């Protein structure tokens, strides 16, 4: 783990926030549509920051995968790429069917939604994929997450910022 | 320099996202027009009574992560 403690703390907190948010986004009856949509937009921004912070890893993995060197590296890469595709689809379809947040930002009329319409179905399906793939993404990065959590906890216990 | 690098990375993320958005839009167009029979309605306000389903969601998330770890043996290393 080469990240400096403040950066490590920020990255770990961001990842924890992403974990909590991704599950909360799946439960519209709990959050309500208004909070769901604003939380979704916040989630999109957090994903961009997460990708920027992980850029070194993304770049090194892209170099390792092409040409294919190992099945594991390829599988990990495809899993992360699928997660990116699912998140992108989920966010875009969510923006398309937004009833609260996007109309209030753009000052446009709310779109009329019908049960089972294309974008509603795509949003629901993509969100289910996001949950499954995000959980597998956590499994993939479990060692890093545990090590980062331990380091931060140890520093907090020692009174370091 | 750092700013330029960040903008370049953001552009690459946007390009990759645009590719997937394009594919999704093509897929969405393959659907027929929606039948205007049943309107989709979602509650605007949060309902704390649904908290157990949120906790259930975290358990499902944890179970999938555990399965990925133990059954699929997902690791970052090359071994």
XYZ file of N, CA and C in Angstrom:
720
model
N 0.842 -1.187 0.000
C 0.000 0.000 0.000
C 0.885 1.248 0.000
N 0.919 1.956 -1.137
C 1.849 3.071 -1.246
C 1.200 4.424 -0.986
N -0.118 4.467 -0.918
C -0.809 5.754 -0.765
C -0.457 6.390 0.572
N -0.320 7.746 0.543
C -0.015 8.463 1.784
C -1.247 8.408 2.684
N -1.072 8.469 4.022
C -2.219 8.305 4.934
C -3.436 9.185 4.631
N -3.263 10.524 4.364
C -4.474 11.304 4.061
C -5.193 10.817 2.812
N -4.416 10.478 1.787
C -5.023 9.992 0.544
C -5.686 8.634 0.775
N -5.014 7.788 1.567
C -5.559 6.466 1.886
C -6.883 6.605 2.633
N -6.895 7.532 3.590
C -8.104 7.779 4.383
C -9.238 8.269 3.482
N -8.902 9.172 2.562
C -9.911 9.710 1.648
C -10.444 8.609 0.732
N -9.518 7.817 0.163
C -9.914 6.744 -0.754
C -10.795 5.725 -0.042
N -10.384 5.352 1.171
C -11.142 4.358 1.938
C -12.534 4.906 2.275
N -12.606 6.167 2.707
C -13.899 6.782 3.042
C -14.801 6.860 1.817
N -14.192 7.212 0.680
C -14.969 7.300 -0.564
C -15.527 5.923 -0.946
N -14.684 4.904 -0.837
C -15.123 3.559 -1.184
C -16.227 3.076 -0.252
N -16.095 3.423 1.031
C -17.121 3.051 2.011
C -18.438 3.768 1.685
N -18.321 5.040 1.314
C -19.519 5.819 0.937
C -20.168 5.222 -0.310
N -19.337 4.781 -1.264
C -19.869 4.156 -2.481
C -20.626 2.880 -2.144
N -20.055 2.093 -1.229
C -20.690 0.834 -0.816
C -22.062 1.102 -0.182
N -22.087 2.066 0.741
C -23.344 2.392 1.434
C -24.371 2.960 0.454
N -23.891 3.787 -0.485
C -24.796 4.444 -1.432
C -25.377 3.459 -2.436
N -24.536 2.542 -2.937
C -25.004 1.632 -3.992
C -26.170 0.763 -3.491
N -26.124 0.365 -2.234
C -27.225 -0.437 -1.681
C -28.445 0.435 -1.399
N -28.208 1.657 -0.891
C -29.327 2.566 -0.596
C -30.066 2.938 -1.888
N -29.311 3.058 -3.004
C -29.933 3.422 -4.280
C -30.892 2.350 -4.776
N -30.645 1.133 -4.352
C -31.484 0.010 -4.802
C -32.814 -0.025 -4.057
N -32.899 0.732 -2.965
C -34.106 0.688 -2.119
C -34.891 2.000 -2.207
N -35.581 2.203 -3.323
C -36.373 3.442 -3.499
C -37.487 3.570 -2.459
N -38.154 2.471 -2.047
C -39.181 2.640 -1.003
C -38.610 3.260 0.273
N -37.332 2.980 0.584
C -36.714 3.530 1.788
C -36.314 4.995 1.582
N -35.618 5.270 0.469
C -35.097 6.633 0.264
C -36.162 7.593 -0.279
N -37.123 7.055 -1.029
C -38.057 7.921 -1.746
C -37.396 8.376 -3.039
N -38.207 8.747 -4.037
C -37.681 9.075 -5.369
C -36.761 10.299 -5.354
N -37.137 11.307 -4.559
C -36.366 12.557 -4.537
C -34.926 12.313 -4.063
N -34.802 11.673 -2.896
C -33.466 11.387 -2.346
C -32.723 10.409 -3.251
N -33.460 9.434 -3.815
C -32.866 8.437 -4.709
C -32.170 9.132 -5.884
N -32.834 10.100 -6.464
C -32.270 10.762 -7.647
C -31.065 11.639 -7.309
N -31.144 12.386 -6.219
C -29.995 13.223 -5.820
C -28.823 12.362 -5.369
N -29.164 11.257 -4.705
C -28.123 10.310 -4.275
C -27.458 9.668 -5.498
N -28.273 9.411 -6.525
C -27.757 8.842 -7.777
C -26.773 9.779 -8.454
N -27.090 11.065 -8.462
C -26.191 12.052 -9.076
C -24.897 12.185 -8.265
N -25.047 12.121 -6.933
C -23.853 12.166 -6.062
C -22.993 10.926 -6.306
N -23.678 9.788 -6.470
C -22.997 8.519 -6.743
C -22.180 8.631 -8.040
N -22.766 9.266 -9.056
C -22.069 9.438 -10.344
C -20.779 10.240 -10.145
N -20.874 11.318 -9.357
C -19.687 12.153 -9.102
C -18.633 11.358 -8.320
N -19.119 10.570 -7.343
C -18.175 9.768 -6.535
C -17.474 8.719 -7.399
N -18.200 8.174 -8.381
C -17.617 7.169 -9.281
C -16.475 7.800 -10.101
N -16.690 9.020 -10.569
C -15.655 9.704 -11.360
C -14.394 9.904 -10.504
N -14.588 10.346 -9.254
C -13.441 10.546 -8.346
C -12.760 9.199 -8.067
N -13.575 8.163 -7.865
C -13.041 6.810 -7.616
C -12.171 6.350 -8.797
N -12.645 6.623 -10.006
C -11.879 6.221 -11.203
C -10.587 7.018 -11.313
N -10.665 8.323 -11.012
C -9.451 9.154 -11.079
C -8.419 8.698 -10.050
N -8.902 8.345 -8.850
C -7.977 7.883 -7.803
C -7.373 6.517 -8.139
N -8.117 5.723 -8.924
C -7.640 4.373 -9.265
C -6.946 4.348 -10.621
N -6.653 5.526 -11.159
C -6.149 5.599 -12.531
C -4.859 4.788 -12.749
N -3.955 4.850 -11.799
C -2.680 4.129 -11.954
C -2.944 2.633 -12.114
N -3.896 2.126 -11.305
C -4.252 0.698 -11.369
C -4.903 0.389 -12.718
N -5.825 1.256 -13.154
C -6.533 1.033 -14.427
C -5.523 0.990 -15.578
N -4.587 1.958 -15.571
C -3.592 2.034 -16.646
C -2.692 0.794 -16.645
N -2.242 0.386 -15.447
C -1.336 -0.771 -15.388
C -2.068 -2.057 -15.784
N -3.347 -2.192 -15.383
C -4.101 -3.392 -15.734
C -4.394 -3.457 -17.229
N -4.642 -2.282 -17.835
C -4.910 -2.257 -19.274
C -3.664 -2.737 -20.033
N -2.488 -2.315 -19.533
C -1.242 -2.745 -20.180
C -1.009 -4.239 -19.977
N -1.429 -4.752 -18.790
C -1.216 -6.170 -18.484
C -2.165 -7.069 -19.256
N -3.360 -6.558 -19.517
C -4.378 -7.398 -20.158
C -4.135 -7.518 -21.658
N -3.710 -6.415 -22.288
C -3.468 -6.452 -23.737
C -1.974 -6.363 -24.001
N -1.284 -7.407 -24.471
C -1.792 -8.725 -24.829
C -2.126 -9.565 -23.589
N -3.042 -10.521 -23.745
C -3.511 -11.332 -22.618
C -2.353 -12.124 -22.019
N -2.142 -11.930 -20.700
C -1.042 -12.627 -20.019
C -1.545 -13.726 -19.101
N -2.672 -13.492 -18.443
C -3.231 -14.542 -17.596
C -4.747 -14.444 -17.584
N -5.368 -15.597 -17.364
C -6.832 -15.664 -17.354
C -7.381 -14.831 -16.200
N -6.662 -14.861 -15.063
C -7.119 -14.100 -13.884
C -7.136 -12.594 -14.175
N -6.038 -12.119 -14.788
C -5.955 -10.678 -15.096
C -7.072 -10.276 -16.047
N -7.351 -11.153 -17.033
C -8.397 -10.862 -18.013
C -9.768 -10.839 -17.344
N -9.998 -11.836 -16.445
C -11.286 -11.923 -15.762
C -11.513 -10.697 -14.870
N -10.475 -10.307 -14.126
C -10.569 -9.125 -13.262
C -10.880 -7.871 -14.080
N -10.203 -7.772 -15.214
C -10.379 -6.590 -16.057
C -11.797 -6.551 -16.618
N -12.276 -7.717 -17.093
C -13.625 -7.777 -17.663
C -14.687 -7.489 -16.609
N -14.419 -7.954 -15.379
C -15.365 -7.693 -14.285
C -15.474 -6.191 -14.020
N -14.324 -5.539 -13.958
C -14.325 -4.088 -13.697
C -14.915 -3.293 -14.863
N -14.634 -3.760 -16.090
C -15.190 -3.090 -17.272
C -16.717 -3.249 -17.297
N -17.198 -4.454 -16.948
C -18.649 -4.698 -16.896
C -19.298 -3.816 -15.841
N -18.602 -3.655 -14.710
C -19.137 -2.795 -13.641
C -19.237 -1.349 -14.139
N -18.212 -0.896 -14.848
C -18.239 0.468 -15.400
C -19.411 0.616 -16.377
N -19.593 -0.405 -17.248
C -20.689 -0.361 -18.232
C -22.044 -0.333 -17.515
N -22.191 -1.167 -16.483
C -23.463 -1.226 -15.747
C -23.740 0.086 -15.016
N -22.703 0.655 -14.407
C -22.869 1.923 -13.679
C -23.243 3.039 -14.663
N -22.541 3.091 -15.808
C -22.823 4.117 -16.821
C -24.271 3.999 -17.303
N -24.672 2.761 -17.612
C -26.035 2.519 -18.098
C -27.057 2.930 -17.045
N -26.778 2.548 -15.813
C -27.698 2.847 -14.718
C -27.846 4.356 -14.514
N -26.719 5.065 -14.532
C -26.759 6.518 -14.314
C -27.469 7.218 -15.487
N -27.111 6.820 -16.713
C -27.705 7.479 -17.880
C -29.215 7.228 -17.963
N -29.619 5.961 -17.748
C -31.058 5.655 -17.802
C -31.785 6.357 -16.659
N -31.100 6.476 -15.506
C -31.683 7.186 -14.363
C -31.911 8.652 -14.678
N -30.945 9.254 -15.386
C -31.084 10.673 -15.779
C -32.254 10.808 -16.769
N -32.348 9.826 -17.688
C -33.407 9.866 -18.707
C -34.807 9.815 -18.093
N -34.969 8.999 -17.037
C -36.316 8.829 -16.453
C -36.513 9.687 -15.197
N -35.541 10.568 -14.913
C -35.618 11.368 -13.682
C -36.917 12.182 -13.596
N -37.557 12.099 -12.453
C -38.826 12.810 -12.236
C -38.653 14.039 -11.345
N -37.533 14.091 -10.619
C -37.363 15.168 -9.635
C -36.095 15.992 -9.888
N -34.931 15.336 -9.807
C -33.657 16.063 -9.828
C -33.372 16.744 -11.166
N -33.383 15.978 -12.256
C -33.028 16.544 -13.568
C -34.041 17.612 -14.010
N -35.377 17.365 -13.884
C -36.302 18.460 -14.244
C -36.079 19.729 -13.424
N -35.667 19.575 -12.149
C -35.444 20.793 -11.345
C -34.147 21.501 -11.741
N -33.168 20.742 -12.252
C -31.914 21.369 -12.706
C -32.124 22.041 -14.068
N -32.773 21.301 -14.986
C -32.907 21.803 -16.365
C -34.170 22.655 -16.564
N -35.030 22.701 -15.546
C -36.302 23.454 -15.624
C -37.178 22.952 -16.775
N -37.159 21.641 -16.965
C -37.999 21.043 -18.012
C -39.118 20.234 -17.361
N -40.081 19.817 -18.172
C -41.212 19.042 -17.645
C -40.757 17.627 -17.306
N -41.421 17.040 -16.334
C -41.099 15.657 -15.972
C -41.524 14.731 -17.107
N -40.672 13.737 -17.448
C -41.104 12.789 -18.475
C -42.212 11.887 -17.917
N -43.148 11.482 -18.780
C -44.202 10.565 -18.320
C -43.653 9.147 -18.437
N -43.717 8.431 -17.336
C -43.161 7.088 -17.323
C -44.272 6.043 -17.318
N -44.062 5.003 -18.115
C -45.006 3.888 -18.123
C -44.307 2.657 -17.591
N -45.080 1.874 -16.854
C -44.528 0.654 -16.274
C -44.014 -0.247 -17.402
N -42.783 -0.705 -17.288
C -42.205 -1.604 -18.278
C -41.679 -0.899 -19.520
N -41.590 0.443 -19.512
C -41.041 1.142 -20.680
C -39.538 0.882 -20.758
N -38.971 1.128 -21.959
C -37.572 0.754 -22.229
C -36.601 1.260 -21.167
N -36.617 2.573 -20.903
C -35.611 3.150 -20.001
C -35.831 2.730 -18.552
N -37.114 2.517 -18.171
C -37.383 2.057 -16.804
C -36.838 0.635 -16.638
N -37.110 -0.229 -17.650
C -36.609 -1.615 -17.589
C -35.086 -1.644 -17.574
N -34.481 -0.843 -18.451
C -33.013 -0.815 -18.540
C -32.420 -0.338 -17.208
N -33.040 0.700 -16.627
C -32.539 1.230 -15.350
C -32.612 0.157 -14.257
N -33.749 -0.544 -14.191
C -33.913 -1.585 -13.164
C -32.908 -2.728 -13.362
N -32.775 -3.171 -14.628
C -31.844 -4.277 -14.904
C -30.400 -3.872 -14.632
N -30.014 -2.695 -15.103
C -28.632 -2.226 -14.919
C -28.314 -2.075 -13.431
N -29.290 -1.592 -12.645
C -29.072 -1.419 -11.198
C -28.828 -2.756 -10.509
N -29.578 -3.791 -10.943
C -29.350 -5.122 -10.363
C -27.944 -5.627 -10.693
N -27.509 -5.383 -11.933
C -26.154 -5.772 -12.336
C -25.112 -5.009 -11.517
N -25.375 -3.716 -11.267
C -24.421 -2.893 -10.502
C -24.214 -3.493 -9.119
N -25.316 -3.895 -8.464
C -25.203 -4.469 -7.111
C -24.324 -5.725 -7.143
N -24.638 -6.643 -8.075
C -23.891 -7.903 -8.148
C -22.421 -7.660 -8.486
N -22.181 -6.801 -9.482
C -20.797 -6.567 -9.919
C -20.003 -5.757 -8.888
N -20.684 -4.831 -8.188
C -19.995 -4.052 -7.149
C -19.581 -4.966 -5.993
N -20.440 -5.931 -5.668
C -20.092 -6.886 -4.601
C -18.880 -7.730 -5.022
N -18.854 -8.135 -6.289
C -17.700 -8.912 -6.782
C -16.446 -8.029 -6.851
N -16.651 -6.744 -7.141
C -15.541 -5.778 -7.157
C -14.942 -5.654 -5.751
N -15.829 -5.677 -4.744
C -15.353 -5.632 -3.347
C -14.576 -6.912 -3.023
N -15.103 -8.057 -3.492
C -14.413 -9.334 -3.261
C -13.006 -9.305 -3.861
N -12.929 -8.718 -5.040
C -11.658 -8.606 -5.764
C -10.650 -7.745 -4.991
N -11.170 -6.680 -4.377
C -10.296 -5.722 -3.671
C -10.331 -5.912 -2.164
N -10.754 -7.098 -1.715
C -10.934 -7.346 -0.284
C -9.645 -7.136 0.513
N -8.540 -7.684 -0.015
C -7.254 -7.581 0.704
C -6.858 -6.117 0.900
N -7.020 -5.322 -0.178
C -6.694 -3.890 -0.086
C -7.589 -3.216 0.947
N -8.892 -3.529 0.889
C -9.859 -2.883 1.786
C -9.539 -3.183 3.248
N -9.235 -4.444 3.555
C -8.927 -4.848 4.931
C -7.639 -4.173 5.395
N -6.620 -4.196 4.524
C -5.329 -3.586 4.884
C -5.492 -2.081 5.108
N -6.257 -1.421 4.230
C -6.474 0.029 4.373
C -7.246 0.328 5.652
N -8.280 -0.462 5.920
C -9.081 -0.283 7.136
C -8.228 -0.431 8.385
N -7.354 -1.451 8.379
C -6.466 -1.701 9.533
C -5.513 -0.530 9.740
N -4.909 -0.066 8.632
C -3.951 1.041 8.730
C -4.619 2.284 9.314
N -5.808 2.604 8.797
C -6.513 3.810 9.259
C -6.908 3.657 10.727
N -7.437 2.479 11.074
C -7.866 2.232 12.457
C -6.671 2.343 13.415
N -5.528 1.760 12.995
C -4.311 1.787 13.837
C -3.848 3.231 14.056
N -3.908 4.032 12.975
C -3.480 5.437 13.070
C -4.425 6.239 13.963
N -5.731 5.940 13.830
C -6.714 6.646 14.660
C -6.501 6.314 16.138
N -6.186 5.028 16.384
C -5.961 4.562 17.757
C -4.724 5.226 18.351
N -3.712 5.442 17.474
C -2.473 6.061 17.932
C -2.589 7.590 18.029
N -3.746 8.107 17.624
C -3.981 9.563 17.719
C -3.464 10.347 16.548
N -3.030 9.661 15.474
C -2.556 10.364 14.274
C -3.756 10.842 13.474
N -3.628 11.955 12.710
C -4.765 12.463 11.925
C -5.108 11.545 10.760
N 0.147 21.119 -15.194
C 0.413 19.772 -15.724
C -0.552 18.757 -15.135
N -0.751 18.877 -13.797
C -1.663 17.963 -13.115
C -3.093 18.178 -13.611
N -3.417 19.458 -13.875
C -4.759 19.811 -14.358
C -5.002 19.188 -15.734
N -3.990 19.315 -16.605
C -4.097 18.778 -17.972
C -4.273 17.261 -17.918
N -3.496 16.637 -17.019
C -3.561 15.175 -16.869
C -4.956 14.748 -16.397
N -5.496 15.503 -15.442
C -6.830 15.183 -14.914
C -7.889 15.353 -16.002
N -7.756 16.438 -16.790
C -8.726 16.683 -17.871
C -8.637 15.557 -18.908
N -7.403 15.130 -19.223
C -7.216 14.041 -20.193
C -7.870 12.760 -19.686
N -7.719 12.492 -18.400
C -8.324 11.283 -17.817
C -9.845 11.377 -17.805
N -10.344 12.561 -17.472
C -11.806 12.768 -17.468
C -12.370 12.584 -18.874
N -11.612 13.051 -19.877
C -12.043 12.894 -21.271
C -12.114 11.416 -21.638
N -11.117 10.654 -21.191
C -11.109 9.218 -21.492
C -12.289 8.510 -20.820
N -12.586 8.906 -19.571
C -13.739 8.327 -18.863
C -15.027 8.682 -19.619
N -15.116 9.953 -20.058
C -16.320 10.406 -20.778
C -16.473 9.657 -22.101
N -15.350 9.419 -22.797
C -15.409 8.706 -24.075
C -15.884 7.265 -23.879
N -15.336 6.615 -22.848
C -15.743 5.236 -22.558
C -17.222 5.197 -22.169
N -17.648 6.174 -21.366
C -19.057 6.232 -20.945
C -19.959 6.471 -22.153
N -19.508 7.346 -23.078
C -20.300 7.641 -24.280
C -20.503 6.386 -25.122
N -19.464 5.562 -25.195
C -19.565 4.314 -25.953
C -20.680 3.435 -25.372
N -20.678 3.279 -24.052
C -21.693 2.428 -23.418
C -23.083 3.073 -23.501
N -23.133 4.405 -23.423
C -24.433 5.100 -23.541
C -24.995 4.885 -24.948
N -24.109 4.948 -25.953
C -24.525 4.720 -27.341
C -25.105 3.326 -27.513
N -24.407 2.339 -26.965
C -24.876 0.949 -27.066
C -26.216 0.776 -26.345
N -26.342 1.426 -25.167
C -27.583 1.328 -24.400
C -28.740 1.975 -25.162
N -28.457 3.116 -25.803
C -29.501 3.811 -26.571
C -29.972 2.941 -27.736
N -29.021 2.272 -28.396
C -29.387 1.350 -29.486
C -30.298 0.246 -28.949
N -29.939 -0.268 -27.776
C -30.728 -1.326 -27.145
C -32.123 -0.799 -26.777
N -32.167 0.437 -26.253
C -33.460 1.022 -25.848
C -34.377 1.190 -27.059
N -33.781 1.518 -28.219
C -34.596 1.707 -29.423
C -35.167 0.390 -29.938
N -34.534 -0.729 -29.508
C -35.038 -2.028 -29.962
C -36.344 -2.398 -29.250
N -36.653 -1.669 -28.150
C -37.924 -1.904 -27.447
C -39.052 -1.286 -28.291
N -40.211 -1.846 -28.221
C -41.363 -1.249 -28.894
C -41.829 -0.030 -28.121
N -42.758 0.759 -28.688
C -43.275 1.912 -27.934
C -44.043 1.429 -26.706
N -43.933 2.145 -25.572
C -44.616 1.680 -24.352
C -46.131 1.806 -24.492
N -46.831 0.850 -23.937
C -48.292 0.948 -23.993
C -48.737 1.862 -22.842
N -49.455 2.941 -23.163
C -49.792 3.913 -22.112
C -50.935 3.438 -21.222
N -50.763 2.264 -20.655
C -51.821 1.724 -19.799
C -51.526 1.993 -18.333
N -50.308 1.608 -17.963
C -49.977 1.697 -16.540
C -48.877 2.725 -16.314
N -49.173 3.787 -15.574
C -48.174 4.811 -15.277
C -47.275 4.337 -14.142
N -45.973 4.622 -14.285
C -45.016 4.265 -13.242
C -45.059 5.360 -12.176
N -45.361 4.975 -10.947
C -45.422 5.974 -9.876
C -44.477 5.567 -8.754
N -43.678 6.513 -8.331
C -42.755 6.237 -7.228
C -42.967 7.265 -6.128
N -42.967 6.793 -4.904
C -43.139 7.716 -3.776
C -41.980 8.692 -3.713
N -42.294 9.949 -3.475
C -41.244 10.958 -3.427
C -40.557 10.984 -2.055
N -41.337 10.720 -1.018
C -40.783 10.815 0.342
C -40.171 9.496 0.821
N -39.155 9.614 1.673
C -38.577 8.386 2.230
C -39.505 7.720 3.247
N -39.399 6.411 3.366
C -40.205 5.673 4.337
C -39.283 4.847 5.216
N -39.153 5.285 6.470
C -38.236 4.595 7.392
C -38.692 3.173 7.698
N -39.976 2.906 7.424
C -40.498 1.558 7.667
C -39.793 0.521 6.779
N -39.210 1.013 5.667
C -38.533 0.101 4.734
C -37.073 -0.147 5.113
N -36.675 0.298 6.296
C -35.282 0.112 6.732
C -34.842 -1.364 6.710
N -35.713 -2.314 7.161
C -35.289 -3.719 7.100
C -34.924 -4.190 5.695
N -35.606 -3.668 4.674
C -35.269 -4.095 3.306
C -33.907 -3.540 2.882
N -33.554 -2.366 3.416
C -32.226 -1.801 3.128
C -31.148 -2.673 3.787
N -31.421 -3.068 5.044
C -30.460 -3.929 5.746
C -30.328 -5.270 5.019
N -31.469 -5.747 4.496
C -31.470 -6.991 3.718
C -30.583 -6.834 2.470
N -30.664 -5.638 1.867
C -29.862 -5.348 0.681
C -28.359 -5.430 0.999
N -27.971 -4.908 2.180
C -26.562 -4.978 2.586
C -26.137 -6.435 2.806
N -27.066 -7.249 3.345
C -26.756 -8.664 3.564
C -26.562 -9.374 2.229
N -27.431 -9.074 1.267
C -27.308 -9.680 -0.073
C -25.974 -9.271 -0.695
N -25.634 -7.991 -0.547
C -24.374 -7.459 -1.081
C -23.189 -8.210 -0.452
N -23.253 -8.364 0.872
C -22.191 -9.076 1.592
C -22.096 -10.524 1.165
N -23.261 -11.149 0.957
C -23.282 -12.567 0.553
C -22.650 -12.746 -0.823
N -22.956 -11.828 -1.744
C -22.366 -11.927 -3.099
C -20.846 -11.713 -3.022
N -20.436 -10.736 -2.195
C -18.992 -10.469 -2.047
C -18.278 -11.684 -1.465
N -18.914 -12.299 -0.462
C -18.330 -13.487 0.184
C -18.241 -14.649 -0.806
N -19.309 -14.808 -1.597
C -19.321 -15.876 -2.603
C -18.223 -15.629 -3.640
N -18.054 -14.378 -4.034
C -17.004 -14.032 -4.999
C -15.625 -14.344 -4.453
N -15.489 -14.114 -3.153
C -14.209 -14.347 -2.481
C -13.921 -15.837 -2.303
N -14.930 -16.561 -1.781
C -14.724 -17.964 -1.410
C -14.939 -18.937 -2.578
N -15.998 -18.714 -3.349
C -16.322 -19.669 -4.414
C -15.575 -19.327 -5.710
N -15.690 -18.066 -6.126
C -15.018 -17.681 -7.378
C -13.532 -17.388 -7.164
N -13.120 -17.280 -5.882
C -11.731 -17.028 -5.504
C -11.160 -15.784 -6.220
N -11.939 -14.721 -6.163
C -11.498 -13.474 -6.800
C -10.363 -12.849 -5.997
N -9.274 -12.575 -6.670
C -8.099 -11.938 -6.058
C -7.506 -10.985 -7.084
N -6.771 -9.986 -6.591
C -6.133 -9.076 -7.533
C -4.839 -9.648 -8.105
N -4.169 -10.509 -7.326
C -2.859 -11.033 -7.726
C -2.944 -11.926 -8.937
N -1.774 -12.259 -9.514
C -1.742 -13.083 -10.725
C -1.687 -14.579 -10.424
N -1.591 -14.943 -9.099
C -1.508 -16.366 -8.757
C -2.857 -17.049 -8.890
